mmCIF file of C-alpha atoms in Angstrom:
data_model
loop_
_atom_site.group_PDB
_atom_site.id
_atom_site.type_symbol
_atom_site.label_atom_id
_atom_site.label_comp_id
_atom_site.label_asym_id
_atom_site.label_seq_id
_atom_site.Cartn_x
_atom_site.Cartn_y
_atom_site.Cartn_z
ATOM 1 C CA MET A 1 64.600 121.593 98.171
ATOM 2 C CA PRO A 2 61.070 120.577 97.136
ATOM 3 C CA LEU A 3 60.779 117.722 94.651
ATOM 4 C CA ILE A 4 58.264 118.130 91.832
ATOM 5 C CA ALA A 5 57.585 115.508 89.173
ATOM 6 C CA LEU A 6 56.933 116.486 85.561
ATOM 7 C CA LEU A 7 55.532 113.621 83.504
ATOM 8 C CA ALA A 8 53.891 113.036 80.141
ATOM 9 C CA ALA A 9 52.059 110.202 78.433
ATOM 10 C CA ALA A 10 53.788 108.349 75.611
ATOM 11 C CA PRO A 11 52.805 110.304 72.458
ATOM 12 C CA GLU A 12 52.372 107.219 70.279
ATOM 13 C CA VAL A 13 49.932 105.594 72.723
ATOM 14 C CA PRO A 14 46.339 106.920 72.659
ATOM 15 C CA LEU A 15 45.063 108.054 76.051
ATOM 16 C CA SER A 16 41.790 106.273 75.315
ATOM 17 C CA ALA A 17 43.569 102.888 75.164
ATOM 18 C CA PRO A 18 46.801 103.165 77.170
ATOM 19 C CA LEU A 19 49.219 100.294 77.600
ATOM 20 C CA THR A 20 48.912 98.711 81.015
ATOM 21 C CA VAL A 21 51.470 97.060 83.278
ATOM 22 C CA VAL A 22 50.060 94.954 86.130
ATOM 23 C CA GLY A 23 46.637 96.216 85.105
ATOM 24 C CA ARG A 24 47.430 99.922 85.413
ATOM 25 C CA PRO A 25 48.284 102.482 82.688
ATOM 26 C CA VAL A 26 52.012 103.204 82.558
ATOM 27 C CA LEU A 27 51.337 106.907 83.189
ATOM 28 C CA ASP A 28 49.380 106.031 86.336
ATOM 29 C CA ARG A 29 52.312 103.873 87.429
ATOM 30 C CA GLN A 30 54.716 106.782 86.936
ATOM 31 C CA VAL A 31 52.488 109.089 88.978
ATOM 32 C CA ARG A 32 52.416 106.567 91.828
ATOM 33 C CA GLN A 33 56.154 106.082 91.565
ATOM 34 C CA ALA A 34 56.833 109.807 91.737
ATOM 35 C CA ARG A 35 54.637 110.200 94.795
ATOM 36 C CA HIS A 36 56.244 107.221 96.478
ATOM 37 C CA ALA A 37 59.659 108.749 95.768
ATOM 38 C CA GLY A 38 58.653 111.892 97.654
ATOM 39 C CA ALA A 39 57.363 114.268 94.975
ATOM 40 C CA GLN A 40 55.210 116.951 96.588
ATOM 41 C CA ARG A 41 53.413 117.661 93.318
ATOM 42 C CA VAL A 42 53.052 115.569 90.184
ATOM 43 C CA LEU A 43 52.454 117.603 87.031
ATOM 44 C CA VAL A 44 51.262 115.716 83.953
ATOM 45 C CA LEU A 45 51.603 117.436 80.588
ATOM 46 C CA GLY A 46 48.343 117.129 78.686
ATOM 47 C CA GLY A 47 47.413 114.220 80.902
ATOM 48 C CA PRO A 48 43.888 112.935 81.494
ATOM 49 C CA SER A 49 42.087 113.730 84.716
ATOM 50 C CA GLY A 50 42.921 111.362 87.541
ATOM 51 C CA PHE A 51 46.585 111.079 86.623
ATOM 52 C CA GLY A 52 48.360 113.633 88.783
ATOM 53 C CA GLU A 53 47.861 117.360 88.284
ATOM 54 C CA ALA A 54 47.052 117.874 84.613
ATOM 55 C CA VAL A 55 48.658 120.911 82.950
ATOM 56 C CA PRO A 56 47.954 121.905 79.329
ATOM 57 C CA GLY A 57 51.563 122.371 78.259
ATOM 58 C CA PRO A 58 55.175 123.079 79.235
ATOM 59 C CA GLY A 59 54.520 126.794 79.731
ATOM 60 C CA ALA A 60 51.807 126.115 82.286
ATOM 61 C CA ALA A 61 54.093 123.637 84.032
ATOM 62 C CA ALA A 62 56.938 126.168 84.204
ATOM 63 C CA ALA A 63 54.657 128.585 86.025
ATOM 64 C CA LEU A 64 54.216 125.979 88.770
ATOM 65 C CA ILE A 65 57.925 125.223 89.152
ATOM 66 C CA GLY A 66 60.248 127.340 91.275
ATOM 67 C CA ASP A 67 63.921 127.997 90.553
ATOM 68 C CA ASP A 68 64.879 126.200 93.775
ATOM 69 C CA ASP A 69 62.749 123.134 93.063
ATOM 70 C CA MET A 70 64.140 119.810 91.927
ATOM 71 C CA VAL A 71 62.195 118.371 89.001
ATOM 72 C CA LEU A 72 61.913 114.612 88.559
ATOM 73 C CA MET A 73 61.290 113.543 84.976
ATOM 74 C CA LEU A 74 60.586 110.058 83.667
ATOM 75 C CA ALA A 75 60.637 109.349 79.950
ATOM 76 C CA PRO A 76 57.113 108.924 78.526
ATOM 77 C CA GLY A 77 56.077 105.278 78.664
ATOM 78 C CA LEU A 78 59.009 104.229 80.864
ATOM 79 C CA VAL A 79 58.610 101.423 83.401
ATOM 80 C CA ALA A 80 61.547 101.928 85.750
ATOM 81 C CA ASP A 81 62.793 100.217 88.873
ATOM 82 C CA GLU A 82 62.200 102.213 92.055
ATOM 83 C CA ARG A 83 65.908 101.821 92.888
ATOM 84 C CA ILE A 84 66.805 103.758 89.746
ATOM 85 C CA VAL A 85 64.537 106.626 90.744
ATOM 86 C CA ALA A 86 65.871 106.594 94.314
ATOM 87 C CA ALA A 87 69.504 106.604 93.158
ATOM 88 C CA VAL A 88 68.969 109.582 90.850
ATOM 89 C CA ILE A 89 67.098 111.539 93.532
ATOM 90 C CA ALA A 90 69.894 110.811 96.015
ATOM 91 C CA ALA A 91 72.463 112.226 93.569
ATOM 92 C CA ALA A 92 70.263 115.115 92.373
ATOM 93 C CA PRO A 93 70.612 117.025 90.218
ATOM 94 C CA ALA A 94 71.564 114.038 88.106
ATOM 95 C CA LEU A 95 70.487 111.757 85.280
ATOM 96 C CA ALA A 96 70.562 107.983 84.920
ATOM 97 C CA THR A 97 72.616 106.292 82.205
ATOM 98 C CA TRP A 98 73.113 102.783 80.856
ATOM 99 C CA PRO A 99 76.157 101.720 78.841
ATOM 100 C CA ASP A 100 74.124 99.915 76.176
ATOM 101 C CA ARG A 101 70.402 100.652 76.511
ATOM 102 C CA GLY A 102 68.215 103.650 77.086
ATOM 103 C CA VAL A 103 65.904 106.162 75.477
ATOM 104 C CA GLU A 104 68.557 108.298 73.790
ATOM 105 C CA ARG A 105 72.295 108.012 73.167
ATOM 106 C CA ILE A 106 74.303 110.799 74.762
ATOM 107 C CA ASP A 107 77.833 109.745 73.798
ATOM 108 C CA ALA A 108 79.790 106.766 72.508
ATOM 109 C CA GLY A 109 79.734 104.996 75.874
ATOM 110 C CA ALA A 110 76.378 105.834 77.422
ATOM 111 C CA MET A 111 72.663 106.190 76.812
ATOM 112 C CA ALA A 112 70.204 108.219 78.846
ATOM 113 C CA ALA A 113 67.972 105.863 80.835
ATOM 114 C CA GLY A 114 64.980 108.201 80.942
ATOM 115 C CA VAL A 115 65.184 109.113 84.634
ATOM 116 C CA ALA A 116 66.525 112.518 85.640
ATOM 117 C CA VAL A 117 66.234 115.169 88.317
ATOM 118 C CA TYR A 118 66.861 118.673 86.991
ATOM 119 C CA PRO A 119 67.219 122.009 88.781
ATOM 120 C CA GLY A 120 64.000 123.989 88.549
ATOM 121 C CA ALA A 121 65.852 126.993 87.126
ATOM 122 C CA LEU A 122 67.167 124.884 84.237
ATOM 123 C CA VAL A 123 63.712 123.480 83.495
ATOM 124 C CA ARG A 124 62.156 126.937 83.455
ATOM 125 C CA ARG A 125 64.892 128.321 81.190
ATOM 126 C CA VAL A 126 64.639 125.459 78.686
ATOM 127 C CA ILE A 127 60.838 125.689 78.556
ATOM 128 C CA ALA A 128 61.048 129.434 77.918
ATOM 129 C CA GLU A 129 63.188 128.756 74.838
ATOM 130 C CA LEU A 130 61.608 125.440 73.827
ATOM 131 C CA GLY A 131 59.542 126.354 70.798
ATOM 132 C CA GLU A 132 58.531 123.193 68.933
ATOM 133 C CA TRP A 133 61.369 121.068 70.274
ATOM 134 C CA ASP A 134 60.811 117.941 72.394
ATOM 135 C CA LEU A 135 60.998 118.855 76.077
ATOM 136 C CA ASN A 136 62.701 115.702 77.379
ATOM 137 C CA SER A 137 65.390 115.605 74.716
ATOM 138 C CA THR A 138 66.046 119.351 74.892
ATOM 139 C CA LEU A 139 66.340 119.269 78.681
ATOM 140 C CA LEU A 140 68.713 116.322 78.456
ATOM 141 C CA ARG A 141 71.028 118.159 76.060
ATOM 142 C CA ALA A 142 70.939 121.324 78.141
ATOM 143 C CA ALA A 143 71.747 119.379 81.314
ATOM 144 C CA LEU A 144 74.642 117.588 79.644
ATOM 145 C CA GLY A 145 75.974 120.930 78.509
ATOM 146 C CA GLU A 146 75.987 122.104 82.121
ATOM 147 C CA GLY A 147 77.812 118.982 83.304
ATOM 148 C CA LEU A 148 74.941 117.392 85.214
ATOM 149 C CA ALA A 149 76.050 114.388 87.281
ATOM 150 C CA ARG A 150 75.461 110.929 85.847
ATOM 151 C CA VAL A 151 74.294 107.846 87.736
ATOM 152 C CA ASP A 152 75.657 104.744 85.997
ATOM 153 C CA LEU A 153 72.951 102.141 86.491
ATOM 154 C CA ALA A 154 75.347 99.333 85.645
ATOM 155 C CA ALA A 155 77.254 100.213 88.822
ATOM 156 C CA LEU A 156 74.244 100.083 91.157
ATOM 157 C CA PRO A 157 74.069 97.056 93.476
ATOM 158 C CA LEU A 158 71.418 94.535 92.505
ATOM 159 C CA TYR A 159 70.821 93.435 96.087
ATOM 160 C CA ALA A 160 67.465 94.758 97.332
ATOM 161 C CA PRO A 161 67.390 94.734 101.173
ATOM 162 C CA ALA A 162 63.592 94.893 101.370
ATOM 163 C CA ARG A 163 63.340 91.792 99.166
ATOM 164 C CA ARG A 164 66.324 90.033 100.735
ATOM 165 C CA ARG A 165 67.823 89.009 97.399
ATOM 166 C CA GLU A 166 69.500 90.274 94.255
ATOM 167 C CA VAL A 167 66.885 91.604 91.842
ATOM 168 C CA PRO A 168 67.735 92.655 88.258
ATOM 169 C CA MET A 169 66.885 96.273 87.521
ATOM 170 C CA THR A 170 63.460 96.658 85.942
ATOM 171 C CA TRP A 171 63.609 98.905 82.891
ATOM 172 C CA ALA A 172 61.319 98.856 79.864
ATOM 173 C CA VAL A 173 59.549 101.176 77.442
ATOM 174 C CA PRO A 174 56.741 98.966 76.115
ATOM 175 C CA ALA A 175 55.342 100.048 72.768
ATOM 176 C CA THR A 176 52.945 97.153 72.142
ATOM 177 C CA SER A 177 50.543 95.099 74.230
ATOM 178 C CA GLU A 178 52.933 92.156 73.972
ATOM 179 C CA GLU A 179 55.799 94.238 75.360
ATOM 180 C CA ALA A 180 53.516 95.535 78.118
ATOM 181 C CA ALA A 181 52.641 91.935 79.033
ATOM 182 C CA GLN A 182 56.332 91.101 79.165
ATOM 183 C CA ALA A 183 56.928 94.121 81.404
ATOM 184 C CA THR A 184 54.126 92.891 83.675
ATOM 185 C CA THR A 185 55.860 89.532 84.019
ATOM 186 C CA THR A 186 59.146 91.263 84.828
ATOM 187 C CA VAL A 187 57.574 93.542 87.435
ATOM 188 C CA ILE A 188 55.750 90.695 89.201
ATOM 189 C CA LYS A 189 58.872 88.547 89.164
ATOM 190 C CA ALA A 190 60.876 91.420 90.660
ATOM 191 C CA ALA A 191 58.309 91.774 93.452
ATOM 192 C CA GLN A 192 59.126 88.293 94.753
ATOM 193 C CA LYS A 193 60.908 88.291 98.107
ATOM 194 C CA GLY A 194 63.856 86.026 98.862
ATOM 195 C CA CYS A 195 65.088 84.277 102.006
ATOM 196 C CA LEU A 196 61.808 82.471 102.706
ATOM 197 C CA ASP A 197 60.662 79.262 104.338
ATOM 198 C CA TRP A 198 60.189 76.294 102.038
ATOM 199 C CA PRO A 199 56.403 76.659 101.467
ATOM 200 C CA ALA A 200 56.769 80.361 100.624
ATOM 201 C CA ARG A 201 59.692 79.619 98.343
ATOM 202 C CA PHE A 202 58.481 76.562 96.453
ATOM 203 C CA VAL A 203 54.682 76.383 96.828
ATOM 204 C CA HIS A 204 53.317 79.913 97.131
ATOM 205 C CA PRO A 205 54.940 81.956 94.285
ATOM 206 C CA PRO A 206 52.943 80.545 91.329
ATOM 207 C CA ILE A 207 49.699 81.042 93.256
ATOM 208 C CA GLU A 208 50.658 84.565 94.333
ATOM 209 C CA ASP A 209 51.758 85.562 90.837
ATOM 210 C CA GLY A 210 48.555 84.276 89.281
ATOM 211 C CA LEU A 211 46.415 86.175 91.778
ATOM 212 C CA VAL A 212 48.413 89.385 91.282
ATOM 213 C CA ARG A 213 47.824 89.124 87.521
ATOM 214 C CA LEU A 214 44.132 88.514 88.159
ATOM 215 C CA LEU A 215 43.746 91.386 90.642
ATOM 216 C CA GLY A 216 45.993 93.843 88.798
ATOM 217 C CA PRO A 217 43.286 95.321 86.506
ATOM 218 C CA THR A 218 40.644 95.380 89.257
ATOM 219 C CA PRO A 219 39.907 98.105 91.823
ATOM 220 C CA ILE A 220 40.836 95.671 94.615
ATOM 221 C CA THR A 221 43.616 97.188 96.722
ATOM 222 C CA PRO A 222 46.338 95.459 98.755
ATOM 223 C CA ASN A 223 44.574 96.582 101.943
ATOM 224 C CA MET A 224 41.396 94.831 100.795
ATOM 225 C CA VAL A 225 43.396 91.641 100.301
ATOM 226 C CA THR A 226 44.838 92.047 103.797
ATOM 227 C CA LEU A 227 41.357 92.354 105.288
ATOM 228 C CA PHE A 228 40.134 89.325 103.333
ATOM 229 C CA VAL A 229 43.037 87.215 104.598
ATOM 230 C CA ALA A 230 42.374 88.451 108.148
ATOM 231 C CA ALA A 231 38.731 87.376 107.834
ATOM 232 C CA LEU A 232 39.776 83.996 106.433
ATOM 233 C CA SER A 233 42.210 83.573 109.328
ATOM 234 C CA LEU A 234 39.427 84.367 111.779
ATOM 235 C CA VAL A 235 37.244 81.666 110.228
ATOM 236 C CA ALA A 236 40.163 79.223 110.502
ATOM 237 C CA GLY A 237 40.506 80.057 114.192
ATOM 238 C CA VAL A 238 36.799 79.478 114.778
ATOM 239 C CA ALA A 239 37.050 76.141 112.972
ATOM 240 C CA PHE A 240 39.952 75.067 115.190
ATOM 241 C CA ALA A 241 38.084 76.123 118.329
ATOM 242 C CA TYR A 242 34.964 74.123 117.378
ATOM 243 C CA GLY A 243 36.941 71.026 116.499
ATOM 244 C CA TRP A 244 36.592 71.283 112.720
ATOM 245 C CA LEU A 245 40.302 70.617 112.532
ATOM 246 C CA TRP A 246 40.651 69.747 108.852
ATOM 247 C CA THR A 247 38.628 72.826 107.871
ATOM 248 C CA GLY A 248 40.832 75.015 110.038
ATOM 249 C CA LEU A 249 44.045 73.450 108.749
ATOM 250 C CA ILE A 250 43.045 73.785 105.095
ATOM 251 C CA LEU A 251 42.088 77.438 105.617
ATOM 252 C CA ALA A 252 45.373 78.052 107.457
ATOM 253 C CA LEU A 253 47.336 76.553 104.570
ATOM 254 C CA ILE A 254 45.318 78.532 102.004
ATOM 255 C CA SER A 255 46.005 81.742 103.897
ATOM 256 C CA GLY A 256 49.739 81.183 103.344
ATOM 257 C CA PRO A 257 49.926 82.139 99.656
ATOM 258 C CA LEU A 258 47.079 84.643 100.046
ATOM 259 C CA ASP A 259 49.098 86.374 102.748
ATOM 260 C CA GLY A 260 51.818 87.101 100.196
ATOM 261 C CA VAL A 261 49.450 88.578 97.621
ATOM 262 C CA ASP A 262 48.847 91.931 99.323
ATOM 263 C CA GLY A 263 52.532 92.806 99.552
ATOM 264 C CA LYS A 264 53.317 91.549 96.064
ATOM 265 C CA LEU A 265 50.344 93.455 94.626
ATOM 266 C CA ALA A 266 51.468 96.620 96.429
ATOM 267 C CA ARG A 267 55.038 96.302 95.152
ATOM 268 C CA SER A 268 53.923 95.451 91.609
ATOM 269 C CA ARG A 269 51.432 98.326 91.316
ATOM 270 C CA ILE A 270 53.426 100.735 93.539
ATOM 271 C CA GLU A 271 50.350 101.044 95.708
ATOM 272 C CA PHE A 272 51.612 101.428 99.249
ATOM 273 C CA SER A 273 49.767 102.769 102.276
ATOM 274 C CA LYS A 274 50.617 103.668 105.856
ATOM 275 C CA TRP A 275 48.582 100.655 106.945
ATOM 276 C CA GLY A 276 50.788 98.193 105.084
ATOM 277 C CA ASP A 277 52.925 97.324 108.113
ATOM 278 C CA LEU A 278 49.768 96.535 110.080
ATOM 279 C CA GLU A 279 49.445 93.392 107.978
ATOM 280 C CA HIS A 280 52.368 91.808 109.843
ATOM 281 C CA VAL A 281 50.655 92.512 113.170
ATOM 282 C CA LEU A 282 47.413 90.941 111.932
ATOM 283 C CA ASP A 283 49.383 87.892 110.787
ATOM 284 C CA LYS A 284 50.816 87.389 114.263
ATOM 285 C CA ILE A 285 47.454 87.877 115.958
ATOM 286 C CA ALA A 286 45.871 85.316 113.621
ATOM 287 C CA GLU A 287 48.695 82.812 114.062
ATOM 288 C CA TYR A 288 48.712 83.014 117.855
ATOM 289 C CA GLY A 289 44.926 82.880 117.826
ATOM 290 C CA TRP A 290 45.099 79.551 115.973
ATOM 291 C CA TYR A 291 47.330 78.048 118.647
ATOM 292 C CA SER A 292 44.969 79.290 121.351
ATOM 293 C CA ALA A 293 41.954 77.906 119.485
ATOM 294 C CA LEU A 294 43.626 74.509 119.095
ATOM 295 C CA ALA A 295 44.527 74.520 122.781
ATOM 296 C CA GLY A 296 40.932 75.306 123.688
ATOM 297 C CA HIS A 297 39.714 72.386 121.596
ATOM 298 C CA PHE A 298 42.234 69.916 123.028
ATOM 299 C CA ALA A 299 41.673 71.167 126.590
ATOM 300 C CA VAL A 300 38.094 69.879 126.554
ATOM 301 C CA THR A 301 39.402 66.324 126.890
ATOM 302 C CA MET A 302 43.009 66.821 128.007
ATOM 303 C CA GLY A 303 42.865 69.421 130.755
ATOM 304 C CA HIS A 304 45.389 72.229 131.122
ATOM 305 C CA ALA A 305 48.295 70.657 129.227
ATOM 306 C CA PRO A 306 47.255 71.979 125.776
ATOM 307 C CA TRP A 307 47.245 75.519 127.148
ATOM 308 C CA LEU A 308 50.845 75.054 128.296
ATOM 309 C CA VAL A 309 51.769 73.769 124.837
ATOM 310 C CA ALA A 310 50.116 76.782 123.188
ATOM 311 C CA ALA A 311 51.914 79.106 125.613
ATOM 312 C CA LEU A 312 55.249 77.519 124.675
ATOM 313 C CA ILE A 313 54.580 78.005 120.961
ATOM 314 C CA ILE A 314 53.408 81.602 121.318
ATOM 315 C CA LEU A 315 56.075 82.749 123.783
ATOM 316 C CA PHE A 316 59.025 81.248 121.929
ATOM 317 C CA ALA A 317 57.718 82.255 118.480
ATOM 318 C CA LEU A 318 57.063 85.792 119.720
ATOM 319 C CA ALA A 319 60.467 86.032 121.415
ATOM 320 C CA GLU A 320 62.176 84.878 118.216
ATOM 321 C CA ALA A 321 60.219 87.423 116.159
ATOM 322 C CA LEU A 322 61.051 90.242 118.589
ATOM 323 C CA GLY A 323 64.737 89.338 118.440
ATOM 324 C CA GLY A 324 64.653 89.570 114.664
ATOM 325 C CA GLU A 325 62.831 92.901 114.807
ATOM 326 C CA PHE A 326 65.377 94.277 117.287
ATOM 327 C CA PHE A 327 68.188 93.212 114.954
ATOM 328 C CA ARG A 328 66.479 94.960 112.030
ATOM 329 C CA ARG A 329 66.002 98.169 114.000
ATOM 330 C CA PHE A 330 69.571 98.038 115.325
ATOM 331 C CA THR A 331 71.426 97.164 112.114
ATOM 332 C CA GLY A 332 69.001 98.016 109.311
ATOM 333 C CA ALA A 333 69.219 94.433 108.009
ATOM 334 C CA GLN A 334 67.160 91.267 108.418
ATOM 335 C CA LEU A 335 68.554 88.625 110.788
ATOM 336 C CA ASP A 336 67.263 85.903 108.453
ATOM 337 C CA ASP A 337 69.465 87.418 105.749
ATOM 338 C CA ALA A 338 72.524 88.107 107.903
ATOM 339 C CA GLY A 339 74.631 85.251 106.525
ATOM 340 C CA ASP A 340 74.691 81.942 104.681
ATOM 341 C CA PHE A 341 73.694 79.941 107.765
ATOM 342 C CA GLU A 342 70.686 82.139 108.495
ATOM 343 C CA ARG A 343 69.523 82.043 104.881
ATOM 344 C CA ARG A 344 69.733 78.248 104.775
ATOM 345 C CA PHE A 345 68.094 77.828 108.162
ATOM 346 C CA ARG A 346 65.273 80.193 107.160
ATOM 347 C CA LEU A 347 64.166 77.571 104.667
ATOM 348 C CA VAL A 348 63.262 75.123 107.452
ATOM 349 C CA SER A 349 62.971 77.340 110.539
ATOM 350 C CA GLY A 350 59.794 77.292 112.572
ATOM 351 C CA ARG A 351 57.358 79.921 111.346
ATOM 352 C CA ARG A 352 53.643 79.904 110.624
ATOM 353 C CA ASN A 353 53.932 78.196 107.233
ATOM 354 C CA THR A 354 56.322 75.474 108.369
ATOM 355 C CA PHE A 355 54.441 74.933 111.635
ATOM 356 C CA PHE A 356 51.143 74.156 109.953
ATOM 357 C CA TRP A 357 52.654 72.129 107.130
ATOM 358 C CA THR A 358 54.363 70.094 109.867
ATOM 359 C CA LEU A 359 50.905 69.402 111.273
ATOM 360 C CA VAL A 360 49.681 67.840 107.993
ATOM 361 C CA PRO A 361 51.280 64.352 108.317
ATOM 362 C CA PHE A 362 50.167 64.098 111.944
ATOM 363 C CA ALA A 363 46.640 65.101 110.916
ATOM 364 C CA ALA A 364 46.653 62.457 108.197
ATOM 365 C CA PHE A 365 47.080 59.792 110.896
ATOM 366 C CA GLY A 366 44.691 61.430 113.336
ATOM 367 C CA ALA A 367 47.520 62.427 115.704
ATOM 368 C CA TRP A 368 46.501 66.065 115.962
ATOM 369 C CA TYR A 369 47.662 66.644 119.521
ATOM 370 C CA ALA A 370 51.022 64.973 118.892
ATOM 371 C CA GLY A 371 51.515 67.337 115.959
ATOM 372 C CA PHE A 372 50.609 70.252 118.212
ATOM 373 C CA VAL A 373 53.312 69.216 120.682
ATOM 374 C CA VAL A 374 55.842 68.840 117.857
ATOM 375 C CA ILE A 375 55.089 72.427 116.788
ATOM 376 C CA ALA A 376 55.966 73.545 120.323
ATOM 377 C CA VAL A 377 59.289 71.685 120.186
ATOM 378 C CA TYR A 378 59.877 73.189 116.721
ATOM 379 C CA ALA A 379 59.290 76.699 118.109
ATOM 380 C CA VAL A 380 61.679 76.182 121.028
ATOM 381 C CA VAL A 381 64.461 74.783 118.829
ATOM 382 C CA THR A 382 64.048 77.624 116.319
ATOM 383 C CA PHE A 383 64.222 80.209 119.109
ATOM 384 C CA PHE A 384 67.507 78.949 120.539
ATOM 385 C CA ILE A 385 69.160 78.594 117.138
ATOM 386 C CA MET A 386 68.118 82.112 116.134
ATOM 387 C CA GLN A 387 69.081 83.452 119.558
ATOM 388 C CA TYR A 388 72.613 82.206 118.944
ATOM 389 C CA SER A 389 72.577 83.878 115.525
ATOM 390 C CA LEU A 390 71.272 87.103 117.070
ATOM 391 C CA TYR A 391 74.125 87.357 119.573
ATOM 392 C CA ARG A 392 76.696 86.345 116.988
ATOM 393 C CA ARG A 393 75.575 88.840 114.355
ATOM 394 C CA LEU A 394 75.141 91.664 116.876
ATOM 395 C CA ALA A 395 78.707 91.065 118.046
ATOM 396 C CA GLU A 396 79.962 91.177 114.462
ATOM 397 C CA TYR A 397 78.014 94.349 113.748
ATOM 398 C CA GLY A 398 79.197 96.047 116.928
ATOM 399 C CA GLN A 399 82.842 95.233 116.286
ATOM 400 C CA ALA A 400 82.595 96.379 112.677
ATOM 401 C CA HIS A 401 81.009 99.722 113.573
ATOM 402 C CA SER A 402 82.593 100.624 116.901
ATOM 403 C CA GLU A 403 86.262 100.586 117.868
ATOM 404 C CA THR A 404 85.231 100.534 121.526
ATOM 405 C CA VAL A 405 83.092 97.423 121.069
ATOM 406 C CA ALA A 406 85.848 95.736 119.068
ATOM 407 C CA ALA A 407 88.384 96.542 121.799
ATOM 408 C CA ASN A 408 86.051 95.201 124.493
ATOM 409 C CA PHE A 409 85.599 91.918 122.662
ATOM 410 C CA ALA A 410 89.338 91.588 122.118
ATOM 411 C CA ALA A 411 90.127 92.325 125.762
ATOM 412 C CA SER A 412 87.491 89.973 127.156
ATOM 413 C CA ALA A 413 88.099 87.001 124.834
ATOM 414 C CA TYR A 414 88.459 83.597 126.503
ATOM 415 C CA ASP A 415 91.890 81.974 126.188
ATOM 416 C CA PHE A 416 90.517 78.449 125.890
ATOM 417 C CA LEU A 417 88.232 79.247 122.943
ATOM 418 C CA PRO A 418 89.320 79.358 119.279
ATOM 419 C CA GLY A 419 90.373 82.904 118.442
ATOM 420 C CA GLY A 420 90.865 83.776 122.119
ATOM 421 C CA LYS A 421 93.628 85.919 123.573
ATOM 422 C CA ARG A 422 97.176 84.837 122.883
#
């Protein structure tokens, strides 16, 4: 059934000076969220131009809604976690509830959380009889009277697979600029990914967060940030190739936190595009280009050996990345987040950030080529450790999801190993 969103601006907030979260009006955020959730049309009651499909009133909206449609509604002014919206859509027709917070109490033990998906027929019927009553509240009462399913938000898992960590549910209805600023902080904090290497975990976040706050109110898009980082990476590669090693290294280190800004800005502003995944490809091209550029510089005085070192780094780093991607496609989960060992090892495993930070102490003593060789050893060690994890976790997944695989492992176990056949 088609999904249509029906939204409205907060009545107490003037459209000429709307409250903003991460630099965008809350209504604009809701429109983006509805589209990202799969709404084919986004109707905005009395909304300004540029925010969805403006309709003058409920009656005009009802004429655009079919009885078989599902209608997503977000409370005016609500800043809601995308997982809340997804959970309600998955259970549709349904409404979200909290035990102790929300936009309206519905009984002694629950409050409506301001996110609901109603049958189109119900929406049309309520609008036809609405009169001067509030649409959201009237629809809520009508839906409760018909026994609409409830999604208890307190029961939803906090673990967010895409962010590889537990993330508290974002939920706020800011009424002042101070509350909107607090909501901005919450949204940016929630956009932070987990299970990272040590530079991305301890060094980059404050820089990323500050840049997201700075870019939030601007027309700069995540894709523009991606292109800027790609250009910066290209300059770093040129610097390495021409022997301006400190310039290249500094630019490579600067690109680390900048590389996290595009994704964090996209998640914070709900501003995704089909080109977003291309950023990871550009990252790999830039990284491998740096190794090639360094090899070219060293080869001027050292012959073919630097090219072999670069080949080792690229081949083993690429093989490790492909193994992780295969695991993700096969299981739906990240190999780096498959268990406690993988999460701990991710902190120090060989990736772009850790590789080039490893180069810093060698550069400080002028031992650039020695540092380059150490990166190659780092890449090889990381590959074999993660290869072991890949086989181990694939075996666990296969046995957990297939009786045939489990039986094969049991039948072919080695007697001399722990847990072997008895």
